[in-house]
Amino acid sequence: MAMIAPELIIDNDATEACNANPGRKVLAVDKLTKSYQEGKVVLNGISLELRAGEFVAVIGRSGAGKSTLLHTLNGTIPATSGKILNVHRDNTTDDVLTMTRKELRAWRTHCGMIFQDFCLVPRLDVISNVLLGRLSHTSTIKSLFKVFSKQDKAKAISLLKWLNMLPYALQRAENLSGGQQQRVAICRALMQNPKILLADEPVASLDPKNTTRIMEALQKVSDDGIAVMVNLHSIELVQQYCTRVIGLEKGKVIYDGHPSGLTETILHQLYGDEIDQLD
Ligand SMILES: Nc1ncnc2c1ncn2[C@@H]1O[C@H](COP(=O)(O)OP(=O)(O)OP(=O)(O)O)[C@@H](O)[C@H]1O
Ligand SMILES: [Mg+2]
């Protein structure tokens, strides 16, 4: 293990092991900072890269800045300084911090986000909720009358099938369990063909069976070449599913590497006395 800087531990051996077959770089974050109020720094100089196919967990105690990090990456919360570079296939880049509103809307289709409360339309059926993922590609009038192309419908059906939700396609979203709603939310996010999928505590409100289903679904998504980044509170889930973990403490990255490199010392640094309350 190599100490890069006093506050940053990068487990090089483990990182190489988990990146034995790394995908292309899709995002490069450099010295990212965020302050909601002057003088109160929430993200404090975060630098990291994301690669296609990674399944990355962000961990840290409550208030460490996990949700803020995800929202700034996706552009729903404006960052204060630094760079969030969208890396294209030809290695050219665009910076999320300098994007216009229109560019930001386009960015959010590449960098999809699943919100903690799913944000489905409760009275609409499952397949229509999934098709709403195409909203940014469909005119408002067409989407109001649920006029979607044959290709879009075929894709929505295949996504629902992929996550074993096809039998529920015509049920109203409000009649589904939390885990089922979460799977629909994943399908809706995937309708946009994102290269990055962010999820803020995707299993927070789920029972163990649905938690397994969602973690397996997200693993499938990453196996398909999408970079998946999730905030998690369970170290056990991180160890079981993720290929990489980023530990945040007071807005700084103090660990970036394979979950197997999370030692007691690092966990203690991340969680302090709250460590006993973790799963
Ligand atoms: N809209 C806001 N305005 C002002 N301060 C905020 C806002 N959102 C978050 N904060 C503050 O920023 C800090 C980080 O919050 P954030 O929600 O990112 O933490 P977190 O790691 O996701 O915590 P949790 O595990 O509880 O979800 C906290 O001190 C919080 O009070
Ligand atoms: Mg949070």
mmCIF file of C-alpha atoms and ligand atoms in Angstrom:
data_model
loop_
_atom_site.group_PDB
_atom_site.id
_atom_site.type_symbol
_atom_site.label_atom_id
_atom_site.label_comp_id
_atom_site.label_asym_id
_atom_site.label_seq_id
_atom_site.Cartn_x
_atom_site.Cartn_y
_atom_site.Cartn_z
ATOM 1 C CA MET A 1 0.000 0.000 0.000
ATOM 2 C CA ALA A 2 1.354 3.418 -0.916
ATOM 3 C CA MET A 3 0.802 6.655 0.960
ATOM 4 C CA ILE A 4 0.351 9.309 -1.729
ATOM 5 C CA ALA A 5 -0.438 12.182 0.590
ATOM 6 C CA PRO A 6 -0.992 12.163 4.330
ATOM 7 C CA GLU A 7 -4.751 12.362 3.927
ATOM 8 C CA LEU A 8 -5.074 10.113 0.863
ATOM 9 C CA ILE A 9 -4.502 6.391 0.911
ATOM 10 C CA ILE A 10 -4.509 4.664 -2.457
ATOM 11 C CA ASP A 11 -4.300 0.906 -2.408
ATOM 12 C CA ASN A 12 -2.304 0.470 -5.614
ATOM 13 C CA ASP A 13 -2.077 -3.312 -5.550
ATOM 14 C CA ALA A 14 -5.774 -3.704 -4.944
ATOM 15 C CA THR A 15 -6.654 -1.059 -7.527
ATOM 16 C CA GLU A 16 -4.621 -2.915 -10.138
ATOM 17 C CA ALA A 17 -6.291 -6.170 -9.187
ATOM 18 C CA CYS A 18 -9.782 -4.754 -9.573
ATOM 19 C CA ASN A 19 -8.817 -2.922 -12.753
ATOM 20 C CA ALA A 20 -7.248 -5.962 -14.396
ATOM 21 C CA ASN A 21 -9.503 -5.199 -17.327
ATOM 22 C CA PRO A 22 -10.186 -1.473 -17.031
ATOM 23 C CA GLY A 23 -12.598 0.238 -19.384
ATOM 24 C CA ARG A 24 -11.967 3.585 -20.984
ATOM 25 C CA LYS A 25 -11.889 6.737 -18.882
ATOM 26 C CA VAL A 26 -15.331 8.387 -18.927
ATOM 27 C CA LEU A 27 -14.950 11.086 -16.263
ATOM 28 C CA ALA A 28 -12.041 13.016 -14.768
ATOM 29 C CA VAL A 29 -12.609 15.107 -11.654
ATOM 30 C CA ASP A 30 -9.912 17.555 -10.626
ATOM 31 C CA LYS A 31 -9.678 19.543 -7.374
ATOM 32 C CA LEU A 32 -13.452 19.752 -7.081
ATOM 33 C CA THR A 33 -14.787 21.967 -4.311
ATOM 34 C CA LYS A 34 -18.273 22.842 -3.132
ATOM 35 C CA SER A 35 -19.395 25.348 -0.509
ATOM 36 C CA TYR A 36 -23.099 25.948 0.017
ATOM 37 C CA GLN A 37 -22.201 28.908 2.240
ATOM 38 C CA GLU A 38 -19.070 30.995 2.177
ATOM 39 C CA GLY A 39 -16.373 29.623 4.441
ATOM 40 C CA LYS A 40 -18.099 26.228 4.885
ATOM 41 C CA VAL A 41 -16.389 23.760 2.556
ATOM 42 C CA VAL A 42 -18.374 20.575 1.888
ATOM 43 C CA LEU A 43 -16.239 19.102 -0.920
ATOM 44 C CA ASN A 44 -12.590 19.916 -0.403
ATOM 45 C CA GLY A 45 -10.405 19.321 -3.470
ATOM 46 C CA ILE A 46 -11.683 16.004 -4.790
ATOM 47 C CA SER A 47 -9.769 14.399 -7.661
ATOM 48 C CA LEU A 48 -10.766 11.060 -9.152
ATOM 49 C CA GLU A 49 -11.362 9.285 -12.430
ATOM 50 C CA LEU A 50 -14.172 6.965 -13.434
ATOM 51 C CA ARG A 51 -13.803 4.171 -15.959
ATOM 52 C CA ALA A 52 -16.405 2.265 -17.941
ATOM 53 C CA GLY A 53 -17.616 -0.869 -16.170
ATOM 54 C CA GLU A 54 -16.494 0.104 -12.661
ATOM 55 C CA PHE A 55 -18.860 -0.381 -9.735
ATOM 56 C CA VAL A 56 -17.764 2.300 -7.284
ATOM 57 C CA ALA A 57 -19.110 2.856 -3.774
ATOM 58 C CA VAL A 58 -18.790 6.180 -1.986
ATOM 59 C CA ILE A 59 -18.725 5.772 1.795
ATOM 60 C CA GLY A 60 -18.264 8.022 4.786
ATOM 61 C CA ARG A 61 -20.180 9.226 7.784
ATOM 62 C CA SER A 62 -23.324 11.338 7.596
ATOM 63 C CA GLY A 63 -22.471 14.830 6.348
ATOM 64 C CA ALA A 64 -19.167 13.764 4.733
ATOM 65 C CA GLY A 65 -20.401 15.101 1.370
ATOM 66 C CA LYS A 66 -21.439 11.885 -0.443
ATOM 67 C CA SER A 67 -24.750 13.153 -1.835
ATOM 68 C CA THR A 68 -23.213 16.518 -2.664
ATOM 69 C CA LEU A 69 -20.483 14.749 -4.654
ATOM 70 C CA LEU A 70 -22.971 12.758 -6.745
ATOM 71 C CA HIS A 71 -25.190 15.773 -7.389
ATOM 72 C CA THR A 72 -22.272 17.971 -8.456
ATOM 73 C CA LEU A 73 -21.021 15.256 -10.850
ATOM 74 C CA ASN A 74 -24.417 15.109 -12.516
ATOM 75 C CA GLY A 75 -24.740 18.906 -12.526
ATOM 76 C CA THR A 76 -27.913 19.109 -10.404
ATOM 77 C CA ILE A 77 -25.901 21.040 -7.776
ATOM 78 C CA PRO A 78 -23.381 23.553 -9.163
ATOM 79 C CA ALA A 79 -19.806 22.999 -7.968
ATOM 80 C CA THR A 80 -17.818 25.938 -6.591
ATOM 81 C CA SER A 81 -14.465 25.290 -8.282
ATOM 82 C CA GLY A 82 -12.354 22.623 -9.950
ATOM 83 C CA LYS A 83 -13.090 20.522 -13.009
ATOM 84 C CA ILE A 84 -15.546 17.745 -13.856
ATOM 85 C CA LEU A 85 -14.457 16.577 -17.278
ATOM 86 C CA ASN A 86 -16.746 14.509 -19.472
ATOM 87 C CA VAL A 87 -14.201 12.410 -21.385
ATOM 88 C CA HIS A 88 -15.337 11.523 -24.912
ATOM 89 C CA ARG A 89 -14.281 8.444 -26.871
ATOM 90 C CA ASP A 90 -11.648 10.474 -28.767
ATOM 91 C CA ASN A 91 -10.326 11.727 -25.393
ATOM 92 C CA THR A 92 -11.559 15.289 -25.949
ATOM 93 C CA THR A 93 -13.273 16.724 -22.870
ATOM 94 C CA ASP A 94 -16.035 19.128 -21.772
ATOM 95 C CA ASP A 95 -16.138 20.652 -18.309
ATOM 96 C CA VAL A 96 -19.475 20.310 -16.496
ATOM 97 C CA LEU A 97 -18.676 23.495 -14.510
ATOM 98 C CA THR A 98 -18.741 25.659 -17.638
ATOM 99 C CA MET A 99 -21.686 24.008 -19.405
ATOM 100 C CA THR A 100 -24.719 26.028 -20.523
ATOM 101 C CA ARG A 101 -28.176 24.924 -19.316
ATOM 102 C CA LYS A 102 -28.772 23.104 -22.590
ATOM 103 C CA GLU A 103 -25.398 21.361 -22.398
ATOM 104 C CA LEU A 104 -26.141 20.392 -18.793
ATOM 105 C CA ARG A 105 -29.428 18.780 -19.851
ATOM 106 C CA ALA A 106 -27.531 16.747 -22.441
ATOM 107 C CA TRP A 107 -24.879 15.855 -19.842
ATOM 108 C CA ARG A 108 -27.559 14.470 -17.519
ATOM 109 C CA THR A 109 -28.599 12.012 -20.200
ATOM 110 C CA HIS A 110 -25.004 10.692 -20.293
ATOM 111 C CA CYS A 111 -24.658 10.809 -16.528
ATOM 112 C CA GLY A 112 -27.964 9.411 -15.242
ATOM 113 C CA MET A 113 -29.011 9.613 -11.626
ATOM 114 C CA ILE A 114 -31.378 7.527 -9.556
ATOM 115 C CA PHE A 115 -32.826 9.468 -6.659
ATOM 116 C CA GLN A 116 -33.461 8.064 -3.208
ATOM 117 C CA ASP A 117 -37.247 8.422 -3.489
ATOM 118 C CA PHE A 118 -37.283 6.924 -7.033
ATOM 119 C CA CYS A 119 -39.170 9.951 -8.475
ATOM 120 C CA LEU A 120 -41.634 7.788 -10.440
ATOM 121 C CA VAL A 121 -45.041 9.108 -11.500
ATOM 122 C CA PRO A 122 -47.255 7.138 -9.063
ATOM 123 C CA ARG A 123 -50.460 6.941 -11.123
ATOM 124 C CA LEU A 124 -48.693 6.081 -14.380
ATOM 125 C CA ASP A 125 -48.047 2.468 -15.377
ATOM 126 C CA VAL A 126 -44.568 0.990 -15.180
ATOM 127 C CA ILE A 127 -43.787 0.986 -18.909
ATOM 128 C CA SER A 128 -44.814 4.655 -19.292
ATOM 129 C CA ASN A 129 -42.585 5.559 -16.351
ATOM 130 C CA VAL A 130 -39.682 3.813 -18.068
ATOM 131 C CA LEU A 131 -40.448 5.533 -21.382
ATOM 132 C CA LEU A 132 -40.325 8.887 -19.593
ATOM 133 C CA GLY A 133 -36.569 8.285 -19.494
ATOM 134 C CA ARG A 134 -36.667 9.266 -23.180
ATOM 135 C CA LEU A 135 -38.250 12.646 -22.366
ATOM 136 C CA SER A 136 -35.195 14.655 -23.307
ATOM 137 C CA HIS A 137 -35.262 12.969 -26.728
ATOM 138 C CA THR A 138 -39.024 13.284 -27.284
ATOM 139 C CA SER A 139 -41.193 16.357 -27.840
ATOM 140 C CA THR A 140 -43.402 17.349 -24.902
ATOM 141 C CA ILE A 141 -46.583 16.919 -26.938
ATOM 142 C CA LYS A 142 -45.572 13.424 -28.020
ATOM 143 C CA SER A 143 -44.657 12.405 -24.485
ATOM 144 C CA LEU A 144 -47.926 13.864 -23.115
ATOM 145 C CA PHE A 145 -49.864 11.588 -25.425
ATOM 146 C CA LYS A 146 -47.429 8.735 -24.758
ATOM 147 C CA VAL A 147 -46.334 8.653 -28.411
ATOM 148 C CA PHE A 148 -43.004 6.885 -28.343
ATOM 149 C CA SER A 149 -41.179 5.214 -31.219
ATOM 150 C CA LYS A 150 -41.317 1.459 -31.747
ATOM 151 C CA GLN A 151 -37.611 1.285 -30.922
ATOM 152 C CA ASP A 152 -38.159 3.104 -27.638
ATOM 153 C CA LYS A 153 -40.982 0.751 -26.677
ATOM 154 C CA ALA A 154 -38.900 -2.284 -27.621
ATOM 155 C CA LYS A 155 -36.033 -0.976 -25.515
ATOM 156 C CA ALA A 156 -38.305 -0.290 -22.512
ATOM 157 C CA ILE A 157 -39.677 -3.831 -22.759
ATOM 158 C CA SER A 158 -36.238 -5.401 -23.003
ATOM 159 C CA LEU A 159 -34.987 -3.388 -20.003
ATOM 160 C CA LEU A 160 -37.985 -4.439 -17.901
ATOM 161 C CA LYS A 161 -37.415 -8.031 -18.947
ATOM 162 C CA TRP A 162 -33.727 -7.747 -18.077
ATOM 163 C CA LEU A 163 -34.576 -6.716 -14.509
ATOM 164 C CA ASN A 164 -37.464 -9.213 -14.228
ATOM 165 C CA MET A 165 -40.080 -6.461 -14.182
ATOM 166 C CA LEU A 166 -41.934 -7.224 -17.417
ATOM 167 C CA PRO A 167 -44.880 -8.904 -15.631
ATOM 168 C CA TYR A 168 -45.539 -5.546 -13.919
ATOM 169 C CA ALA A 169 -45.354 -3.428 -17.105
ATOM 170 C CA LEU A 170 -49.016 -2.377 -16.999
ATOM 171 C CA GLN A 171 -49.320 -1.902 -13.238
ATOM 172 C CA ARG A 172 -49.374 1.545 -11.724
ATOM 173 C CA ALA A 173 -46.045 2.492 -10.168
ATOM 174 C CA GLU A 174 -47.777 3.319 -6.857
ATOM 175 C CA ASN A 175 -48.770 -0.336 -6.432
ATOM 176 C CA LEU A 176 -45.201 -1.661 -6.500
ATOM 177 C CA SER A 177 -42.905 -2.488 -3.591
ATOM 178 C CA GLY A 178 -39.910 -0.260 -2.903
ATOM 179 C CA GLY A 179 -37.529 -2.718 -4.554
ATOM 180 C CA GLN A 180 -39.725 -2.998 -7.627
ATOM 181 C CA GLN A 181 -39.965 0.798 -7.882
ATOM 182 C CA GLN A 182 -36.198 1.036 -7.613
ATOM 183 C CA ARG A 183 -35.817 -1.430 -10.509
ATOM 184 C CA VAL A 184 -38.225 0.655 -12.604
ATOM 185 C CA ALA A 185 -36.167 3.754 -11.743
ATOM 186 C CA ILE A 186 -33.031 1.938 -12.957
ATOM 187 C CA CYS A 187 -34.784 0.981 -16.230
ATOM 188 C CA ARG A 188 -35.899 4.600 -16.693
ATOM 189 C CA ALA A 189 -32.337 5.862 -16.160
ATOM 190 C CA LEU A 190 -31.006 3.267 -18.631
ATOM 191 C CA MET A 191 -33.505 4.387 -21.313
ATOM 192 C CA GLN A 192 -31.181 7.340 -21.907
ATOM 193 C CA ASN A 193 -28.203 5.108 -22.722
ATOM 194 C CA PRO A 194 -26.029 6.721 -20.058
ATOM 195 C CA LYS A 195 -22.319 5.982 -19.804
ATOM 196 C CA ILE A 196 -22.390 6.787 -16.079
ATOM 197 C CA LEU A 197 -25.119 5.855 -13.597
ATOM 198 C CA LEU A 198 -25.172 7.526 -10.174
ATOM 199 C CA ALA A 199 -27.383 6.360 -7.313
ATOM 200 C CA ASP A 200 -27.792 8.062 -3.942
ATOM 201 C CA GLU A 201 -28.321 5.332 -1.338
ATOM 202 C CA PRO A 202 -30.203 3.027 -3.726
ATOM 203 C CA VAL A 203 -30.960 0.416 -1.060
ATOM 204 C CA ALA A 204 -31.561 2.661 1.945
ATOM 205 C CA SER A 205 -35.269 1.875 2.307
ATOM 206 C CA LEU A 206 -35.229 -1.738 1.118
ATOM 207 C CA ASP A 207 -35.555 -5.097 2.866
ATOM 208 C CA PRO A 208 -32.685 -7.634 2.475
ATOM 209 C CA LYS A 209 -34.274 -9.484 -0.466
ATOM 210 C CA ASN A 210 -34.868 -6.307 -2.476
ATOM 211 C CA THR A 211 -31.448 -4.988 -1.462
ATOM 212 C CA THR A 212 -29.852 -8.066 -3.063
ATOM 213 C CA ARG A 213 -31.967 -7.631 -6.197
ATOM 214 C CA ILE A 214 -30.978 -3.979 -6.608
ATOM 215 C CA MET A 215 -27.284 -4.571 -5.923
ATOM 216 C CA GLU A 216 -27.324 -7.413 -8.466
ATOM 217 C CA ALA A 217 -29.121 -5.179 -10.958
ATOM 218 C CA LEU A 218 -26.522 -2.423 -10.521
ATOM 219 C CA GLN A 219 -23.755 -5.013 -10.871
ATOM 220 C CA LYS A 220 -25.333 -6.120 -14.162
ATOM 221 C CA VAL A 221 -25.402 -2.505 -15.324
ATOM 222 C CA SER A 222 -21.682 -2.105 -14.592
ATOM 223 C CA ASP A 223 -20.889 -5.475 -16.235
ATOM 224 C CA ASP A 224 -22.522 -3.986 -19.303
ATOM 225 C CA GLY A 225 -19.811 -1.307 -19.452
ATOM 226 C CA ILE A 226 -21.537 1.551 -17.620
ATOM 227 C CA ALA A 227 -19.602 3.263 -14.813
ATOM 228 C CA VAL A 228 -21.808 2.906 -11.725
ATOM 229 C CA MET A 229 -21.246 5.056 -8.630
ATOM 230 C CA VAL A 230 -23.396 4.624 -5.518
ATOM 231 C CA ASN A 231 -23.486 6.048 -2.002
ATOM 232 C CA LEU A 232 -23.733 3.227 0.489
ATOM 233 C CA HIS A 233 -23.892 2.920 4.252
ATOM 234 C CA SER A 234 -23.218 -0.830 4.379
ATOM 235 C CA ILE A 235 -19.585 -1.952 4.276
ATOM 236 C CA GLU A 236 -20.796 -5.515 3.809
ATOM 237 C CA LEU A 237 -22.520 -4.579 0.526
ATOM 238 C CA VAL A 238 -19.443 -2.647 -0.599
ATOM 239 C CA GLN A 239 -17.252 -5.712 -0.001
ATOM 240 C CA GLN A 240 -19.732 -8.021 -1.688
ATOM 241 C CA TYR A 241 -20.489 -6.090 -4.877
ATOM 242 C CA CYS A 242 -18.201 -3.136 -5.580
ATOM 243 C CA THR A 243 -14.955 -3.145 -7.558
ATOM 244 C CA ARG A 244 -13.750 0.065 -5.936
ATOM 245 C CA VAL A 245 -14.536 2.211 -2.934
ATOM 246 C CA ILE A 246 -13.966 5.888 -2.298
ATOM 247 C CA GLY A 247 -13.880 6.943 1.347
ATOM 248 C CA LEU A 248 -14.874 10.528 2.084
ATOM 249 C CA GLU A 249 -14.071 12.338 5.297
ATOM 250 C CA LYS A 250 -15.170 15.956 5.687
ATOM 251 C CA GLY A 251 -15.269 16.387 1.913
ATOM 252 C CA LYS A 252 -11.847 14.839 1.259
ATOM 253 C CA VAL A 253 -10.994 11.517 -0.328
ATOM 254 C CA ILE A 254 -9.034 9.562 2.266
ATOM 255 C CA TYR A 255 -9.234 6.154 0.580
ATOM 256 C CA ASP A 256 -9.549 5.157 -3.077
ATOM 257 C CA GLY A 257 -9.033 1.510 -3.922
ATOM 258 C CA HIS A 258 -10.360 -2.024 -3.785
ATOM 259 C CA PRO A 259 -12.822 -2.783 -0.943
ATOM 260 C CA SER A 260 -10.427 -5.468 0.323
ATOM 261 C CA GLY A 261 -8.011 -2.679 1.282
ATOM 262 C CA LEU A 262 -10.427 -1.139 3.799
ATOM 263 C CA THR A 263 -8.554 -1.779 7.014
ATOM 264 C CA GLU A 264 -9.847 -1.228 10.541
ATOM 265 C CA THR A 265 -7.668 1.899 10.721
ATOM 266 C CA ILE A 266 -9.206 3.392 7.576
ATOM 267 C CA LEU A 267 -12.729 2.460 8.673
ATOM 268 C CA HIS A 268 -12.059 4.062 12.027
ATOM 269 C CA GLN A 269 -10.793 7.199 10.321
ATOM 270 C CA LEU A 270 -13.940 7.256 8.168
ATOM 271 C CA TYR A 271 -16.540 6.472 10.806
ATOM 272 C CA GLY A 272 -14.941 7.074 14.200
ATOM 273 C CA ASP A 273 -17.095 5.675 16.982
ATOM 274 C CA GLU A 274 -20.051 5.169 14.599
ATOM 275 C CA ILE A 275 -18.202 2.118 13.271
ATOM 276 C CA ASP A 276 -20.147 -0.236 15.567
ATOM 277 C CA GLN A 277 -23.421 0.915 14.031
ATOM 278 C CA LEU A 278 -22.410 -0.192 10.516
ATOM 279 C CA ASP A 279 -23.693 -3.407 8.916
HETATM 280 N N1 LIG B 1 -28.647 22.549 0.185
HETATM 281 C C1 LIG B 1 -27.769 22.682 1.190
HETATM 282 N N2 LIG B 1 -27.529 23.875 1.763
HETATM 283 C C2 LIG B 1 -26.626 24.002 2.765
HETATM 284 N N3 LIG B 1 -25.881 22.991 3.259
HETATM 285 C C3 LIG B 1 -26.086 21.778 2.725
HETATM 286 C C4 LIG B 1 -27.031 21.551 1.663
HETATM 287 N N4 LIG B 1 -26.993 20.231 1.333
HETATM 288 C C5 LIG B 1 -26.081 19.664 2.139
HETATM 289 N N5 LIG B 1 -25.533 20.578 2.975
HETATM 290 C C6 LIG B 1 -24.489 20.323 3.986
HETATM 291 O O1 LIG B 1 -23.372 19.755 3.335
HETATM 292 C C7 LIG B 1 -22.786 18.727 4.128
HETATM 293 C C8 LIG B 1 -22.726 17.430 3.338
HETATM 294 O O2 LIG B 1 -24.054 17.004 3.064
HETATM 295 P P1 LIG B 1 -24.362 15.703 2.204
HETATM 296 O O3 LIG B 1 -25.839 15.594 2.109
HETATM 297 O O4 LIG B 1 -23.604 15.762 0.934
HETATM 298 O O5 LIG B 1 -23.748 14.552 3.129
HETATM 299 P P2 LIG B 1 -23.868 12.978 3.023
HETATM 300 O O6 LIG B 1 -22.495 12.421 3.135
HETATM 301 O O7 LIG B 1 -24.663 12.606 1.818
HETATM 302 O O8 LIG B 1 -24.673 12.601 4.352
HETATM 303 P P3 LIG B 1 -25.774 11.445 4.615
HETATM 304 O O9 LIG B 1 -25.012 10.165 4.776
HETATM 305 O O10 LIG B 1 -26.440 11.874 5.897
HETATM 306 O O11 LIG B 1 -26.728 11.403 3.465
HETATM 307 C C9 LIG B 1 -23.623 18.646 5.391
HETATM 308 O O12 LIG B 1 -22.980 19.406 6.393
HETATM 309 C C10 LIG B 1 -24.933 19.290 5.011
HETATM 310 O O13 LIG B 1 -25.551 19.900 6.115
HETATM 311 MG MG MG B 2 -26.520 11.713 1.526
#
